[in-house]
Amino acid sequence: MSVHKELNKKKMTIGDFKKYKEEGRKFTYVTAYDFTTASIVNESDVDIILVGDSLGMIMLGYDGTTAVTLEDMLHHIKPVVKGAPDTFIVGDMPFGTYNVSIEQAIQTANRIYKETGCDCVKLEGGAEMADTIRAIVKAGIPVMGHIGLTPQTAGMLGGFKVQGGTPESAKQLIEDAKKLEEAGAFSIVLECVPKGVAKALTASVSIPVLGIGAGPYVDCQVLVTQDLLNMYGEFKPKFVKQFADIRKAMVDGLNQFHKESVEGEFPSAEYSFNAKVEGFEVE
Ligand code: KIV
């Protein structure tokens, strides 16, 4: 039995990232952390899935991402790879698994890439991560960068705040993006940055910039699935548009199940095994 439909969807390749940028073709990128959600995203037109360390909050109920372990990531990336065979899948490197040494970073990237079958790894940080990125790419693993608001080190940035809000910090972000491209990153997530800064940064590199809270002038729009479908709850950053209300649909469905069950309406004959067993007859 397979949940997968025959789809007319072509999985993106690493080569497509640069090609799409050159052609000015926009694309989209969302999160998934489990098989079922991955299979739903796979059936949609969305191009990329991130198994992000945001699973710390969304799947594990933590306050942030720093406590997420490599084992947590491996556990969640594997079912997503199974659930979305037609979609490019990114495996996030969690905090503390690449900041000790370049060797540690290569070992972490090897485990994520080899044990899960995802299509690349993602790590956070600007110019200071260039040597690490270079080494992972040299080891044969594609790397997606992540600059701007970097949630793993949000404490160092003074909290979950817009980044690049001064001319100096905006120029630094652009320098970071160029350094990541030089180091061999094939794309860069840019999080929580004013749209004018994002526009200049996107024009300054030849690899695609994947924006979350970075306005309309980037190459690809990114959102957390549980935010854009309103599954996670009350928390809603400014940059999130809710495109559906799945939380309400689920609560309504659960309430209907409860009501029909306690009132005896469910399960009717349609949902029961009706074979007559001698001595056990019912009306
Ligand atoms: O972990 C995550 O969901 C992310 C996105 C915010 C890009 O890194």
PDB file of C-alpha atoms and ligand atoms in Angstrom:
ATOM      1  CA  MET A   1       0.000   0.000   0.000  1.00  0.00           C
ATOM      2  CA  SER A   2       1.360   3.437  -0.897  1.00  0.00           C
ATOM      3  CA  VAL A   3       0.020   6.879  -0.009  1.00  0.00           C
ATOM      4  CA  HIS A   4       1.830   8.366  -2.970  1.00  0.00           C
ATOM      5  CA  LYS A   5      -0.135   9.465  -6.032  1.00  0.00           C
ATOM      6  CA  GLU A   6       1.334   9.472  -9.524  1.00  0.00           C
ATOM      7  CA  LEU A   7       2.442  13.091  -9.817  1.00  0.00           C
ATOM      8  CA  ASN A   8       3.392  15.271 -12.692  1.00  0.00           C
ATOM      9  CA  LYS A   9       6.100  16.886 -10.531  1.00  0.00           C
ATOM     10  CA  LYS A  10       9.800  17.084 -11.318  1.00  0.00           C
ATOM     11  CA  LYS A  11      12.076  17.092  -8.292  1.00  0.00           C
ATOM     12  CA  MET A  12      14.477  20.078  -8.293  1.00  0.00           C
ATOM     13  CA  THR A  13      18.168  19.312  -8.644  1.00  0.00           C
ATOM     14  CA  ILE A  14      21.103  21.316  -7.286  1.00  0.00           C
ATOM     15  CA  GLY A  15      21.661  22.566 -10.859  1.00  0.00           C
ATOM     16  CA  ASP A  16      18.085  23.897 -11.021  1.00  0.00           C
ATOM     17  CA  PHE A  17      18.738  26.357  -8.188  1.00  0.00           C
ATOM     18  CA  LYS A  18      21.156  28.472 -10.235  1.00  0.00           C
ATOM     19  CA  LYS A  19      19.153  27.905 -13.428  1.00  0.00           C
ATOM     20  CA  TYR A  20      15.927  29.181 -11.815  1.00  0.00           C
ATOM     21  CA  LYS A  21      17.775  32.284 -10.611  1.00  0.00           C
ATOM     22  CA  GLU A  22      19.212  32.956 -14.060  1.00  0.00           C
ATOM     23  CA  GLU A  23      15.755  32.511 -15.608  1.00  0.00           C
ATOM     24  CA  GLY A  24      14.089  34.682 -12.939  1.00  0.00           C
ATOM     25  CA  ARG A  25      11.799  31.764 -12.096  1.00  0.00           C
ATOM     26  CA  LYS A  26      10.334  32.027  -8.573  1.00  0.00           C
ATOM     27  CA  PHE A  27       9.940  28.966  -6.370  1.00  0.00           C
ATOM     28  CA  THR A  28       8.737  27.994  -2.885  1.00  0.00           C
ATOM     29  CA  TYR A  29      10.013  26.258   0.222  1.00  0.00           C
ATOM     30  CA  VAL A  30       8.196  25.047   3.376  1.00  0.00           C
ATOM     31  CA  THR A  31       8.867  22.857   6.409  1.00  0.00           C
ATOM     32  CA  ALA A  32       7.783  19.297   7.203  1.00  0.00           C
ATOM     33  CA  TYR A  33       8.868  17.130  10.108  1.00  0.00           C
ATOM     34  CA  ASP A  34       6.905  13.891   9.593  1.00  0.00           C
ATOM     35  CA  PHE A  35       5.818  11.416   6.898  1.00  0.00           C
ATOM     36  CA  THR A  36       2.184  12.538   6.564  1.00  0.00           C
ATOM     37  CA  THR A  37       2.920  16.256   6.263  1.00  0.00           C
ATOM     38  CA  ALA A  38       5.782  15.524   3.862  1.00  0.00           C
ATOM     39  CA  SER A  39       3.459  13.474   1.633  1.00  0.00           C
ATOM     40  CA  ILE A  40       0.927  16.352   1.594  1.00  0.00           C
ATOM     41  CA  VAL A  41       3.623  18.882   0.640  1.00  0.00           C
ATOM     42  CA  ASN A  42       4.876  16.410  -1.977  1.00  0.00           C
ATOM     43  CA  GLU A  43       1.417  16.410  -3.563  1.00  0.00           C
ATOM     44  CA  SER A  44       1.386  20.242  -3.701  1.00  0.00           C
ATOM     45  CA  ASP A  45       3.284  22.501  -6.114  1.00  0.00           C
ATOM     46  CA  VAL A  46       5.817  23.551  -3.429  1.00  0.00           C
ATOM     47  CA  ASP A  47       9.371  22.876  -4.625  1.00  0.00           C
ATOM     48  CA  ILE A  48      11.449  22.329  -1.468  1.00  0.00           C
ATOM     49  CA  ILE A  49      10.960  20.874   2.015  1.00  0.00           C
ATOM     50  CA  LEU A  50      13.074  21.910   4.997  1.00  0.00           C
ATOM     51  CA  VAL A  51      13.274  19.566   7.941  1.00  0.00           C
ATOM     52  CA  GLY A  52      14.234  22.507  10.124  1.00  0.00           C
ATOM     53  CA  ASP A  53      15.393  22.551  13.704  1.00  0.00           C
ATOM     54  CA  SER A  54      12.226  24.629  14.251  1.00  0.00           C
ATOM     55  CA  LEU A  55      10.864  21.144  14.973  1.00  0.00           C
ATOM     56  CA  GLY A  56      12.162  21.866  18.489  1.00  0.00           C
ATOM     57  CA  MET A  57       9.234  24.240  19.012  1.00  0.00           C
ATOM     58  CA  ILE A  58       6.688  22.789  16.626  1.00  0.00           C
ATOM     59  CA  MET A  59       7.101  19.046  17.223  1.00  0.00           C
ATOM     60  CA  LEU A  60       8.803  18.848  20.622  1.00  0.00           C
ATOM     61  CA  GLY A  61       7.297  21.831  22.458  1.00  0.00           C
ATOM     62  CA  TYR A  62      10.634  23.491  23.322  1.00  0.00           C
ATOM     63  CA  ASP A  63      11.023  27.288  23.661  1.00  0.00           C
ATOM     64  CA  GLY A  64      13.704  27.477  20.955  1.00  0.00           C
ATOM     65  CA  THR A  65      15.962  25.459  18.680  1.00  0.00           C
ATOM     66  CA  THR A  66      19.196  25.167  20.697  1.00  0.00           C
ATOM     67  CA  ALA A  67      18.196  21.986  22.576  1.00  0.00           C
ATOM     68  CA  VAL A  68      17.510  20.045  19.365  1.00  0.00           C
ATOM     69  CA  THR A  69      19.973  17.164  18.933  1.00  0.00           C
ATOM     70  CA  LEU A  70      21.437  15.437  15.889  1.00  0.00           C
ATOM     71  CA  GLU A  71      19.437  12.322  16.828  1.00  0.00           C
ATOM     72  CA  ASP A  72      16.214  14.415  16.817  1.00  0.00           C
ATOM     73  CA  MET A  73      17.060  15.655  13.325  1.00  0.00           C
ATOM     74  CA  LEU A  74      17.871  12.177  11.966  1.00  0.00           C
ATOM     75  CA  HIS A  75      14.636  10.826  13.479  1.00  0.00           C
ATOM     76  CA  HIS A  76      12.539  13.484  11.687  1.00  0.00           C
ATOM     77  CA  ILE A  77      14.410  13.762   8.367  1.00  0.00           C
ATOM     78  CA  LYS A  78      14.135  10.023   7.576  1.00  0.00           C
ATOM     79  CA  PRO A  79      10.290   9.872   7.415  1.00  0.00           C
ATOM     80  CA  VAL A  80      10.173  13.141   5.458  1.00  0.00           C
ATOM     81  CA  VAL A  81      12.490  11.674   2.804  1.00  0.00           C
ATOM     82  CA  LYS A  82      10.153   8.654   2.589  1.00  0.00           C
ATOM     83  CA  GLY A  83       7.053  10.870   2.442  1.00  0.00           C
ATOM     84  CA  ALA A  84       8.210  13.240  -0.294  1.00  0.00           C
ATOM     85  CA  PRO A  85      10.000  11.346  -3.079  1.00  0.00           C
ATOM     86  CA  ASP A  86       9.280  14.106  -5.648  1.00  0.00           C
ATOM     87  CA  THR A  87      10.480  17.069  -3.580  1.00  0.00           C
ATOM     88  CA  PHE A  88      13.988  18.435  -2.841  1.00  0.00           C
ATOM     89  CA  ILE A  89      14.686  17.915   0.874  1.00  0.00           C
ATOM     90  CA  VAL A  90      16.947  19.974   3.124  1.00  0.00           C
ATOM     91  CA  GLY A  91      18.257  18.595   6.430  1.00  0.00           C
ATOM     92  CA  ASP A  92      19.067  21.215   9.071  1.00  0.00           C
ATOM     93  CA  MET A  93      22.272  20.929  11.140  1.00  0.00           C
ATOM     94  CA  PRO A  94      21.312  21.588  14.774  1.00  0.00           C
ATOM     95  CA  PHE A  95      23.117  23.883  17.199  1.00  0.00           C
ATOM     96  CA  GLY A  96      26.291  22.428  18.759  1.00  0.00           C
ATOM     97  CA  THR A  97      26.873  19.901  15.983  1.00  0.00           C
ATOM     98  CA  TYR A  98      29.085  22.094  13.755  1.00  0.00           C
ATOM     99  CA  ASN A  99      30.531  24.857  15.948  1.00  0.00           C
ATOM    100  CA  VAL A 100      33.336  22.845  17.619  1.00  0.00           C
ATOM    101  CA  SER A 101      35.576  22.159  14.628  1.00  0.00           C
ATOM    102  CA  ILE A 102      35.504  21.626  10.873  1.00  0.00           C
ATOM    103  CA  GLU A 103      35.926  17.868  11.479  1.00  0.00           C
ATOM    104  CA  GLN A 104      32.839  17.867  13.724  1.00  0.00           C
ATOM    105  CA  ALA A 105      30.878  19.751  11.039  1.00  0.00           C
ATOM    106  CA  ILE A 106      31.877  17.252   8.312  1.00  0.00           C
ATOM    107  CA  GLN A 107      30.956  14.324  10.594  1.00  0.00           C
ATOM    108  CA  THR A 108      27.535  15.854  11.295  1.00  0.00           C
ATOM    109  CA  ALA A 109      26.885  16.630   7.635  1.00  0.00           C
ATOM    110  CA  ASN A 110      27.982  13.077   6.687  1.00  0.00           C
ATOM    111  CA  ARG A 111      25.511  11.540   9.138  1.00  0.00           C
ATOM    112  CA  ILE A 112      22.584  13.705   8.025  1.00  0.00           C
ATOM    113  CA  TYR A 113      23.254  13.259   4.298  1.00  0.00           C
ATOM    114  CA  LYS A 114      24.185   9.559   4.399  1.00  0.00           C
ATOM    115  CA  GLU A 115      21.738   8.203   6.991  1.00  0.00           C
ATOM    116  CA  THR A 116      18.619  10.097   5.856  1.00  0.00           C
ATOM    117  CA  GLY A 117      19.038  10.400   2.078  1.00  0.00           C
ATOM    118  CA  CYS A 118      18.163  14.120   2.098  1.00  0.00           C
ATOM    119  CA  ASP A 119      19.425  16.311  -0.749  1.00  0.00           C
ATOM    120  CA  CYS A 120      21.608  18.804   1.152  1.00  0.00           C
ATOM    121  CA  VAL A 121      22.361  20.170   4.610  1.00  0.00           C
ATOM    122  CA  LYS A 122      21.682  23.682   5.920  1.00  0.00           C
ATOM    123  CA  LEU A 123      23.681  25.556   8.525  1.00  0.00           C
ATOM    124  CA  GLU A 124      23.459  29.010  10.077  1.00  0.00           C
ATOM    125  CA  GLY A 125      26.090  31.754  10.040  1.00  0.00           C
ATOM    126  CA  GLY A 126      27.844  34.343   7.867  1.00  0.00           C
ATOM    127  CA  ALA A 127      31.474  34.855   6.817  1.00  0.00           C
ATOM    128  CA  GLU A 128      32.698  33.074   9.971  1.00  0.00           C
ATOM    129  CA  MET A 129      31.189  29.825   8.628  1.00  0.00           C
ATOM    130  CA  ALA A 130      32.820  30.097   5.172  1.00  0.00           C
ATOM    131  CA  ASP A 131      35.675  27.655   5.924  1.00  0.00           C
ATOM    132  CA  THR A 132      33.232  25.127   7.399  1.00  0.00           C
ATOM    133  CA  ILE A 133      30.971  25.361   4.342  1.00  0.00           C
ATOM    134  CA  ARG A 134      33.965  25.009   2.015  1.00  0.00           C
ATOM    135  CA  ALA A 135      35.072  21.854   3.832  1.00  0.00           C
ATOM    136  CA  ILE A 136      31.613  20.214   3.784  1.00  0.00           C
ATOM    137  CA  VAL A 137      31.210  20.992   0.079  1.00  0.00           C
ATOM    138  CA  LYS A 138      34.716  19.590  -0.549  1.00  0.00           C
ATOM    139  CA  ALA A 139      33.595  16.445   1.282  1.00  0.00           C
ATOM    140  CA  GLY A 140      30.858  16.084  -1.352  1.00  0.00           C
ATOM    141  CA  ILE A 141      27.782  17.396   0.435  1.00  0.00           C
ATOM    142  CA  PRO A 142      25.761  20.348  -0.924  1.00  0.00           C
ATOM    143  CA  VAL A 143      25.316  23.165   1.602  1.00  0.00           C
ATOM    144  CA  MET A 144      22.549  25.765   1.933  1.00  0.00           C
ATOM    145  CA  GLY A 145      23.539  28.786   4.053  1.00  0.00           C
ATOM    146  CA  HIS A 146      21.313  30.751   6.447  1.00  0.00           C
ATOM    147  CA  ILE A 147      21.958  34.400   7.388  1.00  0.00           C
ATOM    148  CA  GLY A 148      20.038  37.391   8.782  1.00  0.00           C
ATOM    149  CA  LEU A 149      18.101  36.263  11.834  1.00  0.00           C
ATOM    150  CA  THR A 150      19.753  32.982  12.775  1.00  0.00           C
ATOM    151  CA  PRO A 151      17.474  31.389  15.413  1.00  0.00           C
ATOM    152  CA  GLN A 152      20.194  29.132  16.879  1.00  0.00           C
ATOM    153  CA  THR A 153      22.180  32.208  17.961  1.00  0.00           C
ATOM    154  CA  ALA A 154      19.261  34.642  18.392  1.00  0.00           C
ATOM    155  CA  GLY A 155      20.489  35.366  21.945  1.00  0.00           C
ATOM    156  CA  MET A 156      23.736  36.809  20.515  1.00  0.00           C
ATOM    157  CA  LEU A 157      21.666  38.979  18.140  1.00  0.00           C
ATOM    158  CA  GLY A 158      19.608  40.434  20.999  1.00  0.00           C
ATOM    159  CA  GLY A 159      16.570  38.197  20.399  1.00  0.00           C
ATOM    160  CA  PHE A 160      14.250  37.410  17.493  1.00  0.00           C
ATOM    161  CA  LYS A 161      14.686  40.769  15.726  1.00  0.00           C
ATOM    162  CA  VAL A 162      14.870  42.127  12.189  1.00  0.00           C
ATOM    163  CA  GLN A 163      18.516  42.108  11.027  1.00  0.00           C
ATOM    164  CA  GLY A 164      20.327  44.487   8.636  1.00  0.00           C
ATOM    165  CA  GLY A 165      18.450  47.498   9.979  1.00  0.00           C
ATOM    166  CA  THR A 166      21.443  49.889   9.708  1.00  0.00           C
ATOM    167  CA  PRO A 167      23.561  50.649   6.598  1.00  0.00           C
ATOM    168  CA  GLU A 168      26.574  48.992   8.277  1.00  0.00           C
ATOM    169  CA  SER A 169      24.752  45.786   9.230  1.00  0.00           C
ATOM    170  CA  ALA A 170      23.066  45.675   5.794  1.00  0.00           C
ATOM    171  CA  LYS A 171      26.496  45.894   4.093  1.00  0.00           C
ATOM    172  CA  GLN A 172      27.814  43.184   6.440  1.00  0.00           C
ATOM    173  CA  LEU A 173      24.926  40.877   5.447  1.00  0.00           C
ATOM    174  CA  ILE A 174      25.742  41.403   1.768  1.00  0.00           C
ATOM    175  CA  GLU A 175      29.411  40.617   2.486  1.00  0.00           C
ATOM    176  CA  ASP A 176      28.293  37.462   4.343  1.00  0.00           C
ATOM    177  CA  ALA A 177      26.186  36.353   1.367  1.00  0.00           C
ATOM    178  CA  LYS A 178      29.139  36.845  -1.010  1.00  0.00           C
ATOM    179  CA  LYS A 179      31.455  34.888   1.300  1.00  0.00           C
ATOM    180  CA  LEU A 180      28.957  32.006   1.462  1.00  0.00           C
ATOM    181  CA  GLU A 181      28.698  31.924  -2.322  1.00  0.00           C
ATOM    182  CA  GLU A 182      32.520  31.961  -2.645  1.00  0.00           C
ATOM    183  CA  ALA A 183      32.708  29.088  -0.133  1.00  0.00           C
ATOM    184  CA  GLY A 184      30.474  26.948  -2.360  1.00  0.00           C
ATOM    185  CA  ALA A 185      26.990  27.273  -0.819  1.00  0.00           C
ATOM    186  CA  PHE A 186      24.433  26.629  -3.586  1.00  0.00           C
ATOM    187  CA  SER A 187      21.710  28.846  -2.020  1.00  0.00           C
ATOM    188  CA  ILE A 188      21.134  31.035   1.047  1.00  0.00           C
ATOM    189  CA  VAL A 189      18.180  31.391   3.419  1.00  0.00           C
ATOM    190  CA  LEU A 190      17.752  35.052   4.407  1.00  0.00           C
ATOM    191  CA  GLU A 191      15.574  35.556   7.480  1.00  0.00           C
ATOM    192  CA  CYS A 192      13.909  38.723   8.830  1.00  0.00           C
ATOM    193  CA  VAL A 193      15.565  41.482   6.825  1.00  0.00           C
ATOM    194  CA  PRO A 194      14.086  44.754   5.425  1.00  0.00           C
ATOM    195  CA  LYS A 195      12.927  44.247   1.847  1.00  0.00           C
ATOM    196  CA  GLY A 196      15.294  46.876   0.338  1.00  0.00           C
ATOM    197  CA  VAL A 197      18.286  45.167   1.932  1.00  0.00           C
ATOM    198  CA  ALA A 198      17.040  41.767   0.754  1.00  0.00           C
ATOM    199  CA  LYS A 199      16.660  43.140  -2.787  1.00  0.00           C
ATOM    200  CA  ALA A 200      20.253  44.444  -2.890  1.00  0.00           C
ATOM    201  CA  LEU A 201      21.586  41.236  -1.343  1.00  0.00           C
ATOM    202  CA  THR A 202      19.679  39.067  -3.837  1.00  0.00           C
ATOM    203  CA  ALA A 203      21.173  41.065  -6.719  1.00  0.00           C
ATOM    204  CA  SER A 204      24.687  40.776  -5.271  1.00  0.00           C
ATOM    205  CA  VAL A 205      25.004  36.976  -5.566  1.00  0.00           C
ATOM    206  CA  SER A 206      24.448  34.531  -8.418  1.00  0.00           C
ATOM    207  CA  ILE A 207      22.983  31.789  -6.193  1.00  0.00           C
ATOM    208  CA  PRO A 208      19.314  31.962  -5.142  1.00  0.00           C
ATOM    209  CA  VAL A 209      18.257  33.777  -1.990  1.00  0.00           C
ATOM    210  CA  LEU A 210      15.425  32.050  -0.157  1.00  0.00           C
ATOM    211  CA  GLY A 211      13.616  34.637   1.941  1.00  0.00           C
ATOM    212  CA  ILE A 212      11.562  34.228   5.109  1.00  0.00           C
ATOM    213  CA  GLY A 213      10.408  37.614   6.356  1.00  0.00           C
ATOM    214  CA  ALA A 214      12.635  39.177   3.693  1.00  0.00           C
ATOM    215  CA  GLY A 215      10.008  40.739   1.384  1.00  0.00           C
ATOM    216  CA  PRO A 216       9.122  40.088  -2.249  1.00  0.00           C
ATOM    217  CA  TYR A 217      12.419  40.684  -4.094  1.00  0.00           C
ATOM    218  CA  VAL A 218      14.121  37.394  -3.208  1.00  0.00           C
ATOM    219  CA  ASP A 219      14.264  34.336  -5.479  1.00  0.00           C
ATOM    220  CA  CYS A 220      12.149  31.992  -3.351  1.00  0.00           C
ATOM    221  CA  GLN A 221       9.595  32.421  -0.546  1.00  0.00           C
ATOM    222  CA  VAL A 222       9.975  30.301   2.591  1.00  0.00           C
ATOM    223  CA  LEU A 223       7.427  29.728   5.377  1.00  0.00           C
ATOM    224  CA  VAL A 224       6.937  27.208   8.148  1.00  0.00           C
ATOM    225  CA  THR A 225       4.017  24.986   7.037  1.00  0.00           C
ATOM    226  CA  GLN A 226       2.478  24.952  10.516  1.00  0.00           C
ATOM    227  CA  ASP A 227       2.427  28.792  10.455  1.00  0.00           C
ATOM    228  CA  LEU A 228       1.020  29.254   6.955  1.00  0.00           C
ATOM    229  CA  LEU A 229      -1.736  26.689   7.555  1.00  0.00           C
ATOM    230  CA  ASN A 230      -2.375  27.903  11.132  1.00  0.00           C
ATOM    231  CA  MET A 231      -1.662  24.627  12.886  1.00  0.00           C
ATOM    232  CA  TYR A 232       0.741  25.736  15.640  1.00  0.00           C
ATOM    233  CA  GLY A 233      -1.542  28.083  17.614  1.00  0.00           C
ATOM    234  CA  GLU A 234      -1.639  31.756  18.586  1.00  0.00           C
ATOM    235  CA  PHE A 235       2.009  32.599  17.752  1.00  0.00           C
ATOM    236  CA  LYS A 236       2.137  34.516  14.451  1.00  0.00           C
ATOM    237  CA  PRO A 237       5.216  36.476  13.292  1.00  0.00           C
ATOM    238  CA  LYS A 238       4.489  39.630  11.193  1.00  0.00           C
ATOM    239  CA  PHE A 239       5.754  38.003   7.987  1.00  0.00           C
ATOM    240  CA  VAL A 240       3.400  35.004   8.177  1.00  0.00           C
ATOM    241  CA  LYS A 241       0.242  35.022   6.065  1.00  0.00           C
ATOM    242  CA  GLN A 242      -2.199  32.287   7.037  1.00  0.00           C
ATOM    243  CA  PHE A 243      -3.374  30.638   3.825  1.00  0.00           C
ATOM    244  CA  ALA A 244      -5.690  28.134   5.576  1.00  0.00           C
ATOM    245  CA  ASP A 245      -6.996  27.430   9.087  1.00  0.00           C
ATOM    246  CA  ILE A 246      -6.160  23.775   9.631  1.00  0.00           C
ATOM    247  CA  ARG A 247      -6.172  24.138  13.427  1.00  0.00           C
ATOM    248  CA  LYS A 248      -9.829  25.185  13.315  1.00  0.00           C
ATOM    249  CA  ALA A 249     -10.699  22.437  10.816  1.00  0.00           C
ATOM    250  CA  MET A 250      -9.067  19.848  13.115  1.00  0.00           C
ATOM    251  CA  VAL A 251     -10.724  21.110  16.309  1.00  0.00           C
ATOM    252  CA  ASP A 252     -14.108  21.220  14.500  1.00  0.00           C
ATOM    253  CA  GLY A 253     -13.629  17.654  13.225  1.00  0.00           C
ATOM    254  CA  LEU A 254     -12.607  16.356  16.650  1.00  0.00           C
ATOM    255  CA  ASN A 255     -15.607  18.056  18.279  1.00  0.00           C
ATOM    256  CA  GLN A 256     -17.949  16.531  15.702  1.00  0.00           C
ATOM    257  CA  PHE A 257     -16.465  13.054  16.407  1.00  0.00           C
ATOM    258  CA  HIS A 258     -16.944  13.624  20.160  1.00  0.00           C
ATOM    259  CA  LYS A 259     -20.532  14.872  19.761  1.00  0.00           C
ATOM    260  CA  GLU A 260     -21.669  12.044  17.460  1.00  0.00           C
ATOM    261  CA  SER A 261     -19.948   9.432  19.661  1.00  0.00           C
ATOM    262  CA  VAL A 262     -21.457  10.558  22.963  1.00  0.00           C
ATOM    263  CA  GLU A 263     -24.891  10.983  21.321  1.00  0.00           C
ATOM    264  CA  GLY A 264     -24.760   7.454  19.843  1.00  0.00           C
ATOM    265  CA  GLU A 265     -24.930   8.617  16.227  1.00  0.00           C
ATOM    266  CA  PHE A 266     -21.460   7.219  15.479  1.00  0.00           C
ATOM    267  CA  PRO A 267     -20.670   4.471  14.521  1.00  0.00           C
ATOM    268  CA  SER A 268     -23.781   3.760  12.446  1.00  0.00           C
ATOM    269  CA  ALA A 269     -24.202   0.508  10.407  1.00  0.00           C
ATOM    270  CA  GLU A 270     -22.110   2.052   7.668  1.00  0.00           C
ATOM    271  CA  TYR A 271     -19.086   2.061   9.993  1.00  0.00           C
ATOM    272  CA  SER A 272     -19.750  -1.279  11.808  1.00  0.00           C
ATOM    273  CA  PHE A 273     -19.115  -4.955  10.999  1.00  0.00           C
ATOM    274  CA  ASN A 274     -22.737  -6.164  10.653  1.00  0.00           C
ATOM    275  CA  ALA A 275     -22.270  -9.983  10.352  1.00  0.00           C
ATOM    276  CA  LYS A 276     -24.865 -11.836  12.455  1.00  0.00           C
ATOM    277  CA  VAL A 277     -23.290 -14.162  15.039  1.00  0.00           C
ATOM    278  CA  GLU A 278     -25.652 -16.720  16.611  1.00  0.00           C
ATOM    279  CA  GLY A 279     -26.374 -15.861  20.252  1.00  0.00           C
ATOM    280  CA  PHE A 280     -25.013 -12.330  19.756  1.00  0.00           C
ATOM    281  CA  GLU A 281     -27.840 -10.798  17.699  1.00  0.00           C
ATOM    282  CA  VAL A 282     -28.611  -7.075  18.006  1.00  0.00           C
ATOM    283  CA  GLU A 283     -31.512  -5.108  16.474  1.00  0.00           C
TER     284      GLU A 283
HETATM  285  O1  KIV B   1      14.323  25.618  11.136  1.00  0.00           O
HETATM  286  C1  KIV B   1      13.648  26.314  10.358  1.00  0.00           C
HETATM  287  O2  KIV B   1      12.416  26.166  10.212  1.00  0.00           O
HETATM  288  C2  KIV B   1      14.339  27.346   9.582  1.00  0.00           C
HETATM  289  C3  KIV B   1      13.486  28.297   8.814  1.00  0.00           C
HETATM  290  C4  KIV B   1      13.081  29.414   9.702  1.00  0.00           C
HETATM  291  C5  KIV B   1      14.143  28.753   7.571  1.00  0.00           C
HETATM  292  O3  KIV B   1      15.524  27.421   9.609  1.00  0.00           O
END
